[in-house]
Structure formats: C-alpha cells, structure tokens
XYZ file of C-alpha atoms in Angstrom:
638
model
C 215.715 90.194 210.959
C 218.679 87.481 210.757
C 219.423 88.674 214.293
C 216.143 87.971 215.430
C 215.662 84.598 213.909
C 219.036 83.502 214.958
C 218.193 84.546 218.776
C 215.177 82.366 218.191
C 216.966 79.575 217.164
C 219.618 79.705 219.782
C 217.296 80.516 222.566
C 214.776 77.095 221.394
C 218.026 75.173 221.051
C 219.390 76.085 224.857
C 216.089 75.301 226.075
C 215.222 71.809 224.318
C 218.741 70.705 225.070
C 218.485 71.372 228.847
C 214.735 69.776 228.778
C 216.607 66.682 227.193
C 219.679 66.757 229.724
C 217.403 67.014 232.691
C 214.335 64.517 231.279
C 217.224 62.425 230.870
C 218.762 62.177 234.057
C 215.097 61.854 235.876
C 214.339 59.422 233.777
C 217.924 57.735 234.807
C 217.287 58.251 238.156
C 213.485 56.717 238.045
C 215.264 53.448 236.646
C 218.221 52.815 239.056
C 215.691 53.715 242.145
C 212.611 51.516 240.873
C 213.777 49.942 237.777
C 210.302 49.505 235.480
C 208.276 49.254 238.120
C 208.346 52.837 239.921
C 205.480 54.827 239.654
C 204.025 55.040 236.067
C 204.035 59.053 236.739
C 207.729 59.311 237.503
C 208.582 57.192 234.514
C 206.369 59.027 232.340
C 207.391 62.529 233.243
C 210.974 61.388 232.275
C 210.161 60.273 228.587
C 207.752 62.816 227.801
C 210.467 65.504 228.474
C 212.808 63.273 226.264
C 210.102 63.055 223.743
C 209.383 66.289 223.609
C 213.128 68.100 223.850
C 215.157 65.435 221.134
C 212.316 66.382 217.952
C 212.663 70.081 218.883
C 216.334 70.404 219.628
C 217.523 67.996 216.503
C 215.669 70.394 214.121
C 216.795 73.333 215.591
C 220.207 72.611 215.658
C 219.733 70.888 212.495
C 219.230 74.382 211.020
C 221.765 76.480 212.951
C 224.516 73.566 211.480
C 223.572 74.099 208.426
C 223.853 77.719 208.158
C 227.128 77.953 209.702
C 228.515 75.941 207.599
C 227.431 77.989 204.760
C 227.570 81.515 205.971
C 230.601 82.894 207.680
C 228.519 85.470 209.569
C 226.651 82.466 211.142
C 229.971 80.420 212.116
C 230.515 83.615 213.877
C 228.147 85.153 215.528
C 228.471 86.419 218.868
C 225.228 84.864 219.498
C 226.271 81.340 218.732
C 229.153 81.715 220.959
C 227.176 82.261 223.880
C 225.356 79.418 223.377
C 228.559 77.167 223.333
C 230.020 78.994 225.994
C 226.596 79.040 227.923
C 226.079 75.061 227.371
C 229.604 74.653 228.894
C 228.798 76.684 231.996
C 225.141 75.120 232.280
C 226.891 71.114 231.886
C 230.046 72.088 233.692
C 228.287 73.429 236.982
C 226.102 70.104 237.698
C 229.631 67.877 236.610
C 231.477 69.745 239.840
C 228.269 69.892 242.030
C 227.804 66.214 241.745
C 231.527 65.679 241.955
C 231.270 67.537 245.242
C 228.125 65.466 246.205
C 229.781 62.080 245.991
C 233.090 63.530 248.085
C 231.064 65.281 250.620
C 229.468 61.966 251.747
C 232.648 59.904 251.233
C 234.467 62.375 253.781
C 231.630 62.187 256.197
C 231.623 57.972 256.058
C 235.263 58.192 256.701
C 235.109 59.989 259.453
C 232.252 57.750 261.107
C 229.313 60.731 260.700
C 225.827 60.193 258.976
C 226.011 61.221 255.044
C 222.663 62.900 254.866
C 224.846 65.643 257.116
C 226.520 66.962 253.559
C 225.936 70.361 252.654
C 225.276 69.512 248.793
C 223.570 66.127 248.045
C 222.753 65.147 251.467
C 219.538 63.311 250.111
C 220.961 62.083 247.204
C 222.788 58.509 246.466
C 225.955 57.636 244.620
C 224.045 56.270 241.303
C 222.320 60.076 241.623
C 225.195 62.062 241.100
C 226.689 59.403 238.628
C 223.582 59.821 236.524
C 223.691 63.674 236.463
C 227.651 63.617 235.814
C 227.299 60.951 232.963
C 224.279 63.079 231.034
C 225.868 66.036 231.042
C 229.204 65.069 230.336
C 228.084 63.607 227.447
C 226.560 67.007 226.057
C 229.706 68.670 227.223
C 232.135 66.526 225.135
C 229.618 67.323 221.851
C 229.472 71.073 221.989
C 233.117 71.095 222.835
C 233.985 69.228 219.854
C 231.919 71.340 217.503
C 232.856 74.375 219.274
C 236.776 73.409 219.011
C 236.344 72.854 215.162
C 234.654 76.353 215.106
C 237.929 77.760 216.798
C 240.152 75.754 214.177
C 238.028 77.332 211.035
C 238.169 80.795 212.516
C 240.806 81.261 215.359
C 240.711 84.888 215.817
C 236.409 85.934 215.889
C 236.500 88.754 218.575
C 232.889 87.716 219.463
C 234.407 84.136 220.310
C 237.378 85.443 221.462
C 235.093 87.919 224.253
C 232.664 85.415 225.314
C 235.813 83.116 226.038
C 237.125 85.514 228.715
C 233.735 86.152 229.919
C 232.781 82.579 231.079
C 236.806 81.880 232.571
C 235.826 85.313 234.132
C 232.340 83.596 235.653
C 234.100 79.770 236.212
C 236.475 81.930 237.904
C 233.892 83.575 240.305
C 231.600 80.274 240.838
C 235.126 78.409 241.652
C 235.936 81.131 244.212
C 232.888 80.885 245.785
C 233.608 77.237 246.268
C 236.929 78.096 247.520
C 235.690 80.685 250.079
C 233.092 78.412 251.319
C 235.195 75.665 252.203
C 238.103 77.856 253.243
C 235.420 79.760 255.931
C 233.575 76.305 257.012
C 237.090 74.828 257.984
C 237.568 77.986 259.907
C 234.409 78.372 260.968
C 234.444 74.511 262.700
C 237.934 75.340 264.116
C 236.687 78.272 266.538
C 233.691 76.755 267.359
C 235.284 73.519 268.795
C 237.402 75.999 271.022
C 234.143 76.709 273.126
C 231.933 73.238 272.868
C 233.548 70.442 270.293
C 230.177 68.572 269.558
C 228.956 66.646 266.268
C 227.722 69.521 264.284
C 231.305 71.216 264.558
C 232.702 67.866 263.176
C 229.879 67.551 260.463
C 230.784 71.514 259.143
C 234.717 70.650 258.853
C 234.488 68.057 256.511
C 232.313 70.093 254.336
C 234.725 72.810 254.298
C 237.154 70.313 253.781
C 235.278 69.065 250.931
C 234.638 72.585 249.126
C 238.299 73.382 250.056
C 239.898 70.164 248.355
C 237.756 70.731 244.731
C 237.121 74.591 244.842
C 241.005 75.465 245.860
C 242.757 73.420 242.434
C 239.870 74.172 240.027
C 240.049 77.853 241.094
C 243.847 78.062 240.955
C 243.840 76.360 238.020
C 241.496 79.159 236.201
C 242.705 82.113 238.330
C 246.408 81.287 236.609
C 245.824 80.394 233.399
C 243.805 83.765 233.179
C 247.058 85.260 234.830
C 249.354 83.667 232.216
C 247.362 85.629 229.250
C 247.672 89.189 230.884
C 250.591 89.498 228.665
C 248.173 89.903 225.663
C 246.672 93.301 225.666
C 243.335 92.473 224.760
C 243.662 90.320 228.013
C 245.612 92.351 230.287
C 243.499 95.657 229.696
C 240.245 94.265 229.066
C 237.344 96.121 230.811
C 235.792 92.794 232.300
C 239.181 92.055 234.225
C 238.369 95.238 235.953
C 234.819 95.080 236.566
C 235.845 91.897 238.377
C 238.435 93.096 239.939
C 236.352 95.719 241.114
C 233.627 93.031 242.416
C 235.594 90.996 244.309
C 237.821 93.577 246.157
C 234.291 95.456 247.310
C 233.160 92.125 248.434
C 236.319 91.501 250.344
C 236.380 94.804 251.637
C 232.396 95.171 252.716
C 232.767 91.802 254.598
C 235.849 92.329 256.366
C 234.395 95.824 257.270
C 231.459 94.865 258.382
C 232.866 91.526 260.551
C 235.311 94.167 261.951
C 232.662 96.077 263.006
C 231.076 93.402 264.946
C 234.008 91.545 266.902
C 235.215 95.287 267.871
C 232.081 96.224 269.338
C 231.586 92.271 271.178
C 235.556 92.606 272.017
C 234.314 95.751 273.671
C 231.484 94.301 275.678
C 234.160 91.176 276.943
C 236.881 93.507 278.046
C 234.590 95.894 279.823
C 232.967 93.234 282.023
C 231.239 90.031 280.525
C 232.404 86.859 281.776
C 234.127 84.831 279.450
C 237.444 82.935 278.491
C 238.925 83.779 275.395
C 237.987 80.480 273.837
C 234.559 80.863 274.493
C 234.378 84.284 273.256
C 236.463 82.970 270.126
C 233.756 80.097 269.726
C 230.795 82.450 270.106
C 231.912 84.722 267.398
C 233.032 81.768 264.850
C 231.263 83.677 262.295
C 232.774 86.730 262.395
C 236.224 85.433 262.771
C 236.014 83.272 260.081
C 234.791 85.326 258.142
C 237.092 88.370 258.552
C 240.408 86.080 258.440
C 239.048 85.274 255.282
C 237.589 88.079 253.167
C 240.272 90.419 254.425
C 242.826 87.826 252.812
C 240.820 88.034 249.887
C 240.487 91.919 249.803
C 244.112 92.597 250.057
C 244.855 90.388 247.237
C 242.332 91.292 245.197
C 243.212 95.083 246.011
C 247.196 94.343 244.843
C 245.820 93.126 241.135
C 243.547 95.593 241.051
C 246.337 98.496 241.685
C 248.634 96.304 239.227
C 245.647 95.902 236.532
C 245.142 100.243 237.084
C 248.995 100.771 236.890
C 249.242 99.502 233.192
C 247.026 102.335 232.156
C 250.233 105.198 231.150
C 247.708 107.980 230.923
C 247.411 109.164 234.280
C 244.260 110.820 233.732
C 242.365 107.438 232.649
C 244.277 105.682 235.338
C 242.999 107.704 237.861
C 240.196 107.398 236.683
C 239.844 103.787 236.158
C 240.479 103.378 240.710
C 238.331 106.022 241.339
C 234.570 104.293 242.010
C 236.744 101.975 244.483
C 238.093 104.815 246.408
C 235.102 106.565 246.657
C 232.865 103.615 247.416
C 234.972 102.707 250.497
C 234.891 106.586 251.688
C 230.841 106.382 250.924
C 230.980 103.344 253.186
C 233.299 104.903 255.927
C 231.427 107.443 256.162
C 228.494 105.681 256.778
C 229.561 103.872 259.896
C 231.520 107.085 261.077
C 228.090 109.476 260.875
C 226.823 106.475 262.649
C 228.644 106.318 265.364
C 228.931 109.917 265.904
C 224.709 109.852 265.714
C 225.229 107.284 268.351
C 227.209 109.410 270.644
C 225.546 111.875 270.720
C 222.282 109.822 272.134
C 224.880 108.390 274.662
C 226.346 111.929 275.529
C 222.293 113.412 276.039
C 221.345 110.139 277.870
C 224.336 110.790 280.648
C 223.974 114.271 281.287
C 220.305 113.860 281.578
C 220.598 111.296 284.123
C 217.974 108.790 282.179
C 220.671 105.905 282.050
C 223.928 104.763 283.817
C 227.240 103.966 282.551
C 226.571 100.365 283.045
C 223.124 100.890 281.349
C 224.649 101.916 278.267
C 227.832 99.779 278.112
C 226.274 98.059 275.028
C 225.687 100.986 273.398
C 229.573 102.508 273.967
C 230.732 100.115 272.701
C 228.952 99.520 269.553
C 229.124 103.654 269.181
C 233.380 103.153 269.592
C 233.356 100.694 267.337
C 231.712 102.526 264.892
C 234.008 105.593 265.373
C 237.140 103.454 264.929
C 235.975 101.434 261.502
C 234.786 104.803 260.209
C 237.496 106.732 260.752
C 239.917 103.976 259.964
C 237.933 103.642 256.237
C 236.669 106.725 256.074
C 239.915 109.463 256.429
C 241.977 107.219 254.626
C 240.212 107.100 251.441
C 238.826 110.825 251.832
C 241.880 112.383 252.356
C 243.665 110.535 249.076
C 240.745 111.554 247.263
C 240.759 115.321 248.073
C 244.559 115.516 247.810
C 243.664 114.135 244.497
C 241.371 116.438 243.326
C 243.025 119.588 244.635
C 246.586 119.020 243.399
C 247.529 121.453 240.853
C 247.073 120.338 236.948
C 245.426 118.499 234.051
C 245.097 115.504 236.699
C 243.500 117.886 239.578
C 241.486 119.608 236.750
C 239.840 115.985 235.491
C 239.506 114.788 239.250
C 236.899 117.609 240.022
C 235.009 117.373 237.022
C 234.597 113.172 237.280
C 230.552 112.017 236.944
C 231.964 109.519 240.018
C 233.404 112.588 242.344
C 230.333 114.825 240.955
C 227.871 111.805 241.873
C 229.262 111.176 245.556
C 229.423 114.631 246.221
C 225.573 114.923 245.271
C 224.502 112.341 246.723
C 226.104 113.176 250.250
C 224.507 117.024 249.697
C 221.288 115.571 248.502
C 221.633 112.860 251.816
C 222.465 115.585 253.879
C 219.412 117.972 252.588
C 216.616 115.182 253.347
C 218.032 114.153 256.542
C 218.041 118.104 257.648
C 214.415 118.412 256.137
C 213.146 115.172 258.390
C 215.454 115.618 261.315
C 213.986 119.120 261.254
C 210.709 118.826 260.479
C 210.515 115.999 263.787
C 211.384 119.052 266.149
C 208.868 121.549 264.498
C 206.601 119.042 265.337
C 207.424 118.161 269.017
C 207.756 121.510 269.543
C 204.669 122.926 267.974
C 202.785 119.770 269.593
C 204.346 120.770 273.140
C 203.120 124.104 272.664
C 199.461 123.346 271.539
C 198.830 121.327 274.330
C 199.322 118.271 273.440
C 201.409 115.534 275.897
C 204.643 114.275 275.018
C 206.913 111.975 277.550
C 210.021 113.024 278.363
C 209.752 115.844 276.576
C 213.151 117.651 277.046
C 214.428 114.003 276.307
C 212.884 114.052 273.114
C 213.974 117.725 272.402
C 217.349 116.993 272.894
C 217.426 113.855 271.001
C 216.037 115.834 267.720
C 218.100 118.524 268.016
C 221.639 116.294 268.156
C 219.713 114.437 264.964
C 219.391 117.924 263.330
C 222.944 119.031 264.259
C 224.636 115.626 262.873
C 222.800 115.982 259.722
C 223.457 119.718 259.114
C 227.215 119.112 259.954
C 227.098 116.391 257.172
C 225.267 118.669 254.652
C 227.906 121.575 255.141
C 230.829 119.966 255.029
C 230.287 118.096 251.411
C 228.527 121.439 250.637
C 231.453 123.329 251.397
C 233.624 120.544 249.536
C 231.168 120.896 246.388
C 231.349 125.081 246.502
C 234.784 124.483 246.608
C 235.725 122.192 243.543
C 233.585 124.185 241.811
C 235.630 127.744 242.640
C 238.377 125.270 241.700
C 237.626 124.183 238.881
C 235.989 127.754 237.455
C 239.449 128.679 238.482
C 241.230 126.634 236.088
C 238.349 127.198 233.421
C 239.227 130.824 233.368
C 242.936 130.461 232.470
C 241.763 128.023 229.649
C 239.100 130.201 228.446
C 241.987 133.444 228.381
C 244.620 131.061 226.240
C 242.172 128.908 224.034
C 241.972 131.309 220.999
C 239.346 131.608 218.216
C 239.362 132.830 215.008
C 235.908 133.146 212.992
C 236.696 132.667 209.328
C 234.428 133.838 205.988
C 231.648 133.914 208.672
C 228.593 136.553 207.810
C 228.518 139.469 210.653
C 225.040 138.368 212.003
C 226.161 134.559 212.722
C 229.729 136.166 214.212
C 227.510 138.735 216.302
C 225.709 135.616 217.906
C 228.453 133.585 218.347
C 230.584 136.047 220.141
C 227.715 136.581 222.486
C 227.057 132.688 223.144
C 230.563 132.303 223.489
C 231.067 134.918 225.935
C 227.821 133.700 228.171
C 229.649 130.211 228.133
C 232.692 130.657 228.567
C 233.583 134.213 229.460
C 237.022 135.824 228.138
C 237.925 133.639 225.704
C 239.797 135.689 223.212
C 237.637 135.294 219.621
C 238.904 136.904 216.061
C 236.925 137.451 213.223
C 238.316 137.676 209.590
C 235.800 137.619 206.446
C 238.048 136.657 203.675
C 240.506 133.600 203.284
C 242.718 136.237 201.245
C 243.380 138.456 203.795
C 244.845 135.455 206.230
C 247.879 135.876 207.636
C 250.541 133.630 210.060
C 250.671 135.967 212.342
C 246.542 135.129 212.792
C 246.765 132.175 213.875
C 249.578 132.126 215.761
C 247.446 132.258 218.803
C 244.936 130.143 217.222
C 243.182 126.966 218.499
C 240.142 126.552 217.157
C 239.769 127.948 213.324
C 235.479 128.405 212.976
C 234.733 128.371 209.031
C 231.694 127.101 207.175
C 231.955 124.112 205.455
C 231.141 125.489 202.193
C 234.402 127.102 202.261
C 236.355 124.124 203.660
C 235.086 122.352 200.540
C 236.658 124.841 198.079
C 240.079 124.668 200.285
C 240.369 120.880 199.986
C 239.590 121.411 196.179
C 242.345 124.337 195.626
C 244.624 124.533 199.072
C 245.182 127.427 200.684
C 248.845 127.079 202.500
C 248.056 128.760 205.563
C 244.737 126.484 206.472
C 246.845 122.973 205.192
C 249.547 124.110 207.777
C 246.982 125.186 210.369
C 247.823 122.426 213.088
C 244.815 123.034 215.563
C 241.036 121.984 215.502
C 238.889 122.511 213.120
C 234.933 124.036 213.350
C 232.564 123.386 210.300
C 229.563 124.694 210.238
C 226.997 123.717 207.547
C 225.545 127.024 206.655
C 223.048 126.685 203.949
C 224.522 126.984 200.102
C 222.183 127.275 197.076
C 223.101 124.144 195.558
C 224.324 122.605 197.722
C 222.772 119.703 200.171
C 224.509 118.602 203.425
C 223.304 114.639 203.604
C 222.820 113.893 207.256
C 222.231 117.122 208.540
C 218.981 118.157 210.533
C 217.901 121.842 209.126
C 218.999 124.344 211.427
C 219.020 128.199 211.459
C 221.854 130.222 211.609
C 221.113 131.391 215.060
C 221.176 127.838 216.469
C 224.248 126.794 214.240
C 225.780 129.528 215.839
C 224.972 128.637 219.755
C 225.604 124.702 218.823
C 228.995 126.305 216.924
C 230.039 128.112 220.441
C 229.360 125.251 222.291
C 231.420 122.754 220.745
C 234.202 125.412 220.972
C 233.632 125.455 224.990
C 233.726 121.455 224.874
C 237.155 121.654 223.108
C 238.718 124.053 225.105
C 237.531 122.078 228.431
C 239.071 119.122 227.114
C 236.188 117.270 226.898
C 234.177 115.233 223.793
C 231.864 116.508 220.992
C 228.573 116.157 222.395
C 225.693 115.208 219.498
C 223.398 117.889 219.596
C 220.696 115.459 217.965
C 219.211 113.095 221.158
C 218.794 109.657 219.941
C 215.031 109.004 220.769
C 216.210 106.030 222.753
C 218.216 108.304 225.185
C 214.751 110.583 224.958
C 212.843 107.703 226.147
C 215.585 107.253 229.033
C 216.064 110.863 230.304
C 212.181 110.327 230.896
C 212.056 107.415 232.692
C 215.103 109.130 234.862
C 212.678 111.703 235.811
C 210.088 109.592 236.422
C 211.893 107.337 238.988
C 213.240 111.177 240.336
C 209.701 112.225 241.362
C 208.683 108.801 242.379
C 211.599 108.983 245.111
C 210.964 112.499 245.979
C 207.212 111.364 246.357
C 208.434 108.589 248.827
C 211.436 111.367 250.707
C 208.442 113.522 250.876
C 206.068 110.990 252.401
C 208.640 109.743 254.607
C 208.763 113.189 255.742
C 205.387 113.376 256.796
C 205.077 110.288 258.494
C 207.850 111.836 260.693
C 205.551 114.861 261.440
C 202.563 112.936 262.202
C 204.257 110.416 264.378
C-alpha cells in the first residue's frame, strides 16, 4: 500500500510541476509577444495552467517533504529518485534545446542566411528560448538542491546510486544523438556542395555546425566522467553499461551496413556505365556517405569498449556469454542480405538463360545482387564462423556455447524461417503447377516455373544447413552429456525401496547411465561410498537428526546435497506444497540431472504470474501461425 500511495504522489507531483513549468513559460511568452493586450484566450490558458498546477503540486510535495524527513524508507525510495532524476532530464532537455535554438539562428545571421532556416527553433525568437531556459532552470536549481541534501543525509542508497547511472547513461545517449547529428549534417553539406553548392547546402552546415559545437563538449564531457568511474565495480560491471554498449554498437553497425550496401550497389551502376564525375556521384549519394563515415566511426569505437567492458568478466563462460547476442545478431543480419542476394541471383541467372532480359537490362539488378553477396558474406562468415568455432571447441566453454537460449533461439528461428519459407515457396509451385494442368492460363509459364523452383531451392538450402547445424550441436552436446552422466555419481541414502525403485527409473529415462547407489542405513556408511559420490539423495527427516547428532562421514561429505521432504508423523515441512512420494521422487531425479548438467535448481512450483505468461506466449504463437498460415494461402490463391 505505501508503494502505491507513494507512486501516486510522485506521479501527481511530476505532472503538476511540468503543467506549472510549461503554463509558465506560455504565459511568459503571451507577455513579451503582446504584453496585456494579446488575446484574452492566450493569456488565460497561461494562468489557468498556473492556477491549477501551483495548489496541486505545493500539497503534494508538501506531503512527500514531510515524510522523508521523517521516515528513512521515504528519503530513500527508489521511487523518489526517479522523480529527481526524471525532473533533471525533463528541465535539462528544453535548457540545451533552447540553448541550441538561440545558436542555430546566431550562426545562420552570421553567415548572411535567413534564421527561420534553423533546424530547432526556426519559428521561434530570442525572448522564446530565454523564457523556456529561465523557467526551467529555475526548477532545475530547486530539485538539485533538495536532491544534493538527500545525497549528503544518505550518500550510499543503491536506489539513488542506480537511477544516477541510469540518467548519465540516457544524457549520454540524447547528447550523442546531438553529436551524430551535427557531425553527419557537416558531412552531409560537404558532399553535396561537391556536385551543386547552392543555399540549402549552406543552410544544413551551419546546423551541423551548431549540433556539433554543443552536442560534441556536453557529450564528451558525460561520456568521460562515466569513463573515469569504471574503476568502481558497481560502475565498471554494471549491466546497463552493457545494454548500452550493446545499443549503440548495433546501431553503428546496422547503419554502416546498410549505407554500405547502398553506395556498393550505386558504385556498381557508375563504374559499369552511368555517366558521371566522381563529384557528382559523391554529391548524389551525400546521404550515404555521410552517414557511413560516420556510424562506422561510431561502431568501431563502440565495438572496442564493448570487447574491453566483456574482457573484465574472468569467467570465461559468462564472458562468452555476455558478447554473444552481438555476434549472433550481426550473423542474423549477414545472413539476411547474403540469402538475399543469392535469391537475387538466381532470378538474374533464370532471366539470362531464358533469354527474357539482356545484360544491359539487368545491370541494375547485378549490381544490387553483388552487392548483396559482398556485405553478406563480408558480415555474415565472419561472425558465423567465430561462432561455430566457438561452440564446437572441446570443453566446459564448447559445452555452455551449445546449450545458450541465444545460440538455441537463432538456430530456431533460422529452422523455423527456413520451414515457412519451404511451406510458401512450395506451396506457390503446387499451385502453378496444378493450375497449368487444370487448364487454367498462366503467362510465361516456364518463367514462372523456374522462378518458384530457385525460390524453393534457396529456402530448402537455408532450412538444411541450420538443420544440419541444430542436429549437430545436439549429437554434440548429448555427447558431452553422456560422459557427465557416466562420472556424476549418486548415492540414495535411508531412502524406502519403492521411492529408490522410481527414482532409479526417472533417473535413468533422464539421464541414461548415470551410476546411482542405494544404502538404507546411515550406520552402514562407509568412505569408500562416497568416494565416487556427487550428489548424496537423503530425506530431510534424516538430515535433521544429523545436524542434531553429526555423523562424521556426512559433515566431511564435500559434494551436493538432495533433501527430500518425505512425510514424518509429527513433523510439518512449512513452505512445502503436499506431494506424493512418486512425484518427490521424479522432481528428486530431476534436480539431480540439473546438477550434473551444470545448470540451476529449477522451482518446480510455477509462480501464477509466469502461468499467466506461458499463456499469453502461446497465444501470440497461434496468432502468428494463424497469420504464416494465411500468408500461405494467399500465396496459393494468387
């Protein structure tokens, strides 16, 4: 309940104090434009949002003070730390737009050009921006103070501590977007004047110019003060310094893939015959240049902290695993443009041996098809080949590689790609065909044929390959399972024959030769049983009664431990869900199989949440095989 009313409180307290900051600078605005007497609307709209926000926000916060300066738990709520952090972001943003505003039109006066040419506050006048930079500056200097005196009463509040790194992680990004902007515009204007140098070239470079000379020190001055903390290893090995890491070397990459793509495939069409001076061609594809000189600088930065930020990780399992999306998500995206150009090829290859187009004719098309081979394979093999000489090399590493949810995924996906496109590619021939052969007219009908069936043979070499790949990991990886399962010993102890019976049996169903011994008393134990012992299974009746009198062998025992609450007149198990012995038994076998895998103690209980969620899954799953399906069809009836 205090979490809900404190969200409420919060939430009414954001919202009043933005209706304030923004009645007050329209307001502003209304009285520099037409002093008193502007329109009577325009005036009134201003006070009544005043009017309304100050009552509502001075209570509010009125409340939240007082608490917090009562209740620790208040002072440090996560909660109340996004609201100071969020009021900074929400004040700060409008400070730098306006900033930008006022030296966007400067620059463009100096240079002789028309001010309404800026790319922010091209409308807007000087008293405008001074307004909106005076208002919230003024709510930014409050909250900091308060929030400072926060930090001073409690300096080391993980909530306030998090939400700190998340918004310099968000100034960061909304700084290098400013950065990028003006970097690309100055670029942008520079290849352009190489082909025509007219007004609108000069009008882009001093916006760039603009964005470049505020985004480039704000940004650098964020970017290396969160540098300077990566010492700290809350800091340095946070999970939000890799998600963003993560973010901006995908957008880096994706760009400068995709801008590749298209200057190959024009650089193509120049060199094979059109008409043009490098300059010109330069100025016609300003935005692809710009943009790939750009992006690609950012992606191979970006890349180098991201291998740095994976490299402090010293478990090389988890710092695989940790680069693993990335390298996968660039082979994904190879492979698109590679099965794409090979698609493409193929329609060239059937287009020239049919005679139905020319060389000339289809000059376009070669070259976008090339280009398409070159970026794919250039992304593609790469990435593919590190990732399967990852997941094949011999070991604990190999072993975790092939049984990642990110390999697993993209290997799925690809099959489960690669079974629809065979199902529609296919289905589109049955359907030609069978048309052709009822009598019904189709033109260009061997045209057609041959079309479908290079569709049908692209696809089906995409669905075997990561089929193959998938049968594969998995021989691998049963492989390596087997030699676990023959070393990974049990030993059942003061276990009743009908619950050892069933667990031997699960056991061997799951996870076939793993060696299991069964002894019924803890005074017949010896050290020679479990010498070859990793997993002692004993019910937790008995583990009790150990703790209470030791028994030297089980305190020396060094391996895992298996309780399982068998029922004891007497005795009650809090937290426990009734189960028989039958199903302690299977539950008991599994969580021996998890161990011996290496991987976590799943609950055998399923939240009702995740209930709710496994149903929605399969949901959305039959509402995207419903629209495969009717995709499908339409293919059929076409």
């Amino acid at each position: 309940m205090r979490t809900i009313r404190r969200l409420y409180f919060y939430l009414v307290a954001f919202i009043s104090l933005e209706t304030i900051v923004w009645g007050g600078v329209y307001l502003a605005q209304t009285l520099f434009k037409n002093s008193l007497t502007g329109q009577p609307s325009e005036l009134a709209g201003g006070f009544s949002l005043v009017l309304v926000g100050l009552p509502i926000f001075g209570l509010h916060w009125w409340v939240l003070q007082r608490d917090a300066a009562h209740d620790e738990e208040e002072r440090t709520a996560r909660i109340r730390a996004f609201y100071f952090y969020g009021v900074r972001l929400v004040t700060l943003v409008p400070l730098v737009i306006s900033a930008m505003s006022i030296l966007n039109r400067l620059m463009l006066q100096a240079v002789g050009l028309n001010p309404s040419e800026a790319l922010l506050g091209g409308t807007e006048t000087l008293a405008d921006n001074l307004v909106i930079i005076g208002i919230n500056l003024v709510a930014l200097l409050y909250f900091e103070y308060i929030l400072r005196a926060d930090w001073k009463i409690n300096p080391a509040v993980a909530a306030f501590i998090e939400t700190r790194r998340l918004f310099r992680y968000i100034w960061m990004l909304f700084t290098y977007v400013l950065m990028i902007t003006g970097v690309q515009q100055i670029l942008f204007a520079f290849c352009s004047a190489m082909g025509i140098n007219n007004l609108s070239n000069q009008v882009t470079l001093a916006n760039g110019i603009t964005y470049a000379l505020l985004g480039t020190p704000l940004w650098a001055s964020i970017w290396f003060s969160i540098q300077r903390l990566l010492p700290q290893s809350d800091e340095g090995r946070s999970w939000l310094r890799l998600v963003v890491l993560h973010l901006l070397s995908l957008t880096g990459a994706v760009t400068t893939i995709f801008s590749a793509y298209m200057l190959l495939r024009d650089l193509g069409l120049w060199l094979t015959g059109t008409l043009q001076t490098p300059a010109i061609f330069v100025s016609e594809h300003n935005i692809s240049l710009s943009l790939l000189v750009v992006m690609s600088i950012s992606w191979g930065y970006f890349e180098g902290q991201l291998r740095k930020q994976v490299a402090l990780e010293e478990n090389p399992v988890e710092r695989a695993a940790q680069g693993r999306f990335y390298l996968y998500f660039l082979a994904a995206l190879g492979f698109g443009f590679l099965f794409t150009g090979l698609f493409w090829v193929g329609r060239i290859l059937i287009d020239l041996l049919l005679n139905t187009a020319t060389v000339p004719a289809l000059r376009e098309d070669l070259n976008g098809a090339t280009a398409a081979l070159l970026v794919g394979l250039v992304v593609w093999l790469g990435r593919w080949r590190r990732a399967q000489v990852e997941a094949y090399q011999s070991g604990e590493l190999g072993e975790h590689t092939r049984r990642s949810i990110v390999r697993k995924t993209a290997l799925y996906l690809a099959v489960f790609g690669g079974v629809v496109g065979v199902m529609a590619a296919a289905g589109s021939l049955f359907f030609l065909v069978l048309n052709s052969a009822l009598g019904g007219y189709e033109e260009q009908f061997v045209l057609e044929l041959c079309y479908r069936l290079e569709a049908l043979l692209v696809v089906a070499v995409w669905l075997v390959y990561y089929l193959m790949t998938l049968i594969k990991d998995g021989r691998f990886l049963q492989a390596a399972l087997t030699q676990r399962y023959a070393a990974y010993g049990v030993t059942l102890l003061g276990l009743d024959e009908a619950f050892a019976q069933e667990f031997k049996q699960t056991l061997q169903r799951i996870a076939p030769g793993m060696p299991v011994n069964q002894l019924n008393e803890t005074e017949s134990l010896k050290s020679e049983d479990l010498q070859t012992t990793q997993v002692l299974v004993l019910p937790l009746e008995l583990a009790v009664k150990s703790a209470a009198s030791p028994d030297a062998l089980l305190a020396a025992f060094g391996g895992r431990r298996v309780l399982v609450p068998l029922p004891v007149e007497g005795w009650v198990w809090l937290g426990q869900v009734p189960h028989s012995r039958r199903d302690l038994a299977r539950q008991a076998a599994q969580n021996v199989r998890q161990l011996a895998e290496g991987l976590p103690i799943r609950a055998n209980v399923m939240n009702p949440w995740m209930v709710a969620l496994v149903i929605m899954g399969v949901i959305f799953a039959l509402q995207l095989l419903f629209v495969f399906v009717m995709m499908g069809v339409s293919l059929l009836v076409r």
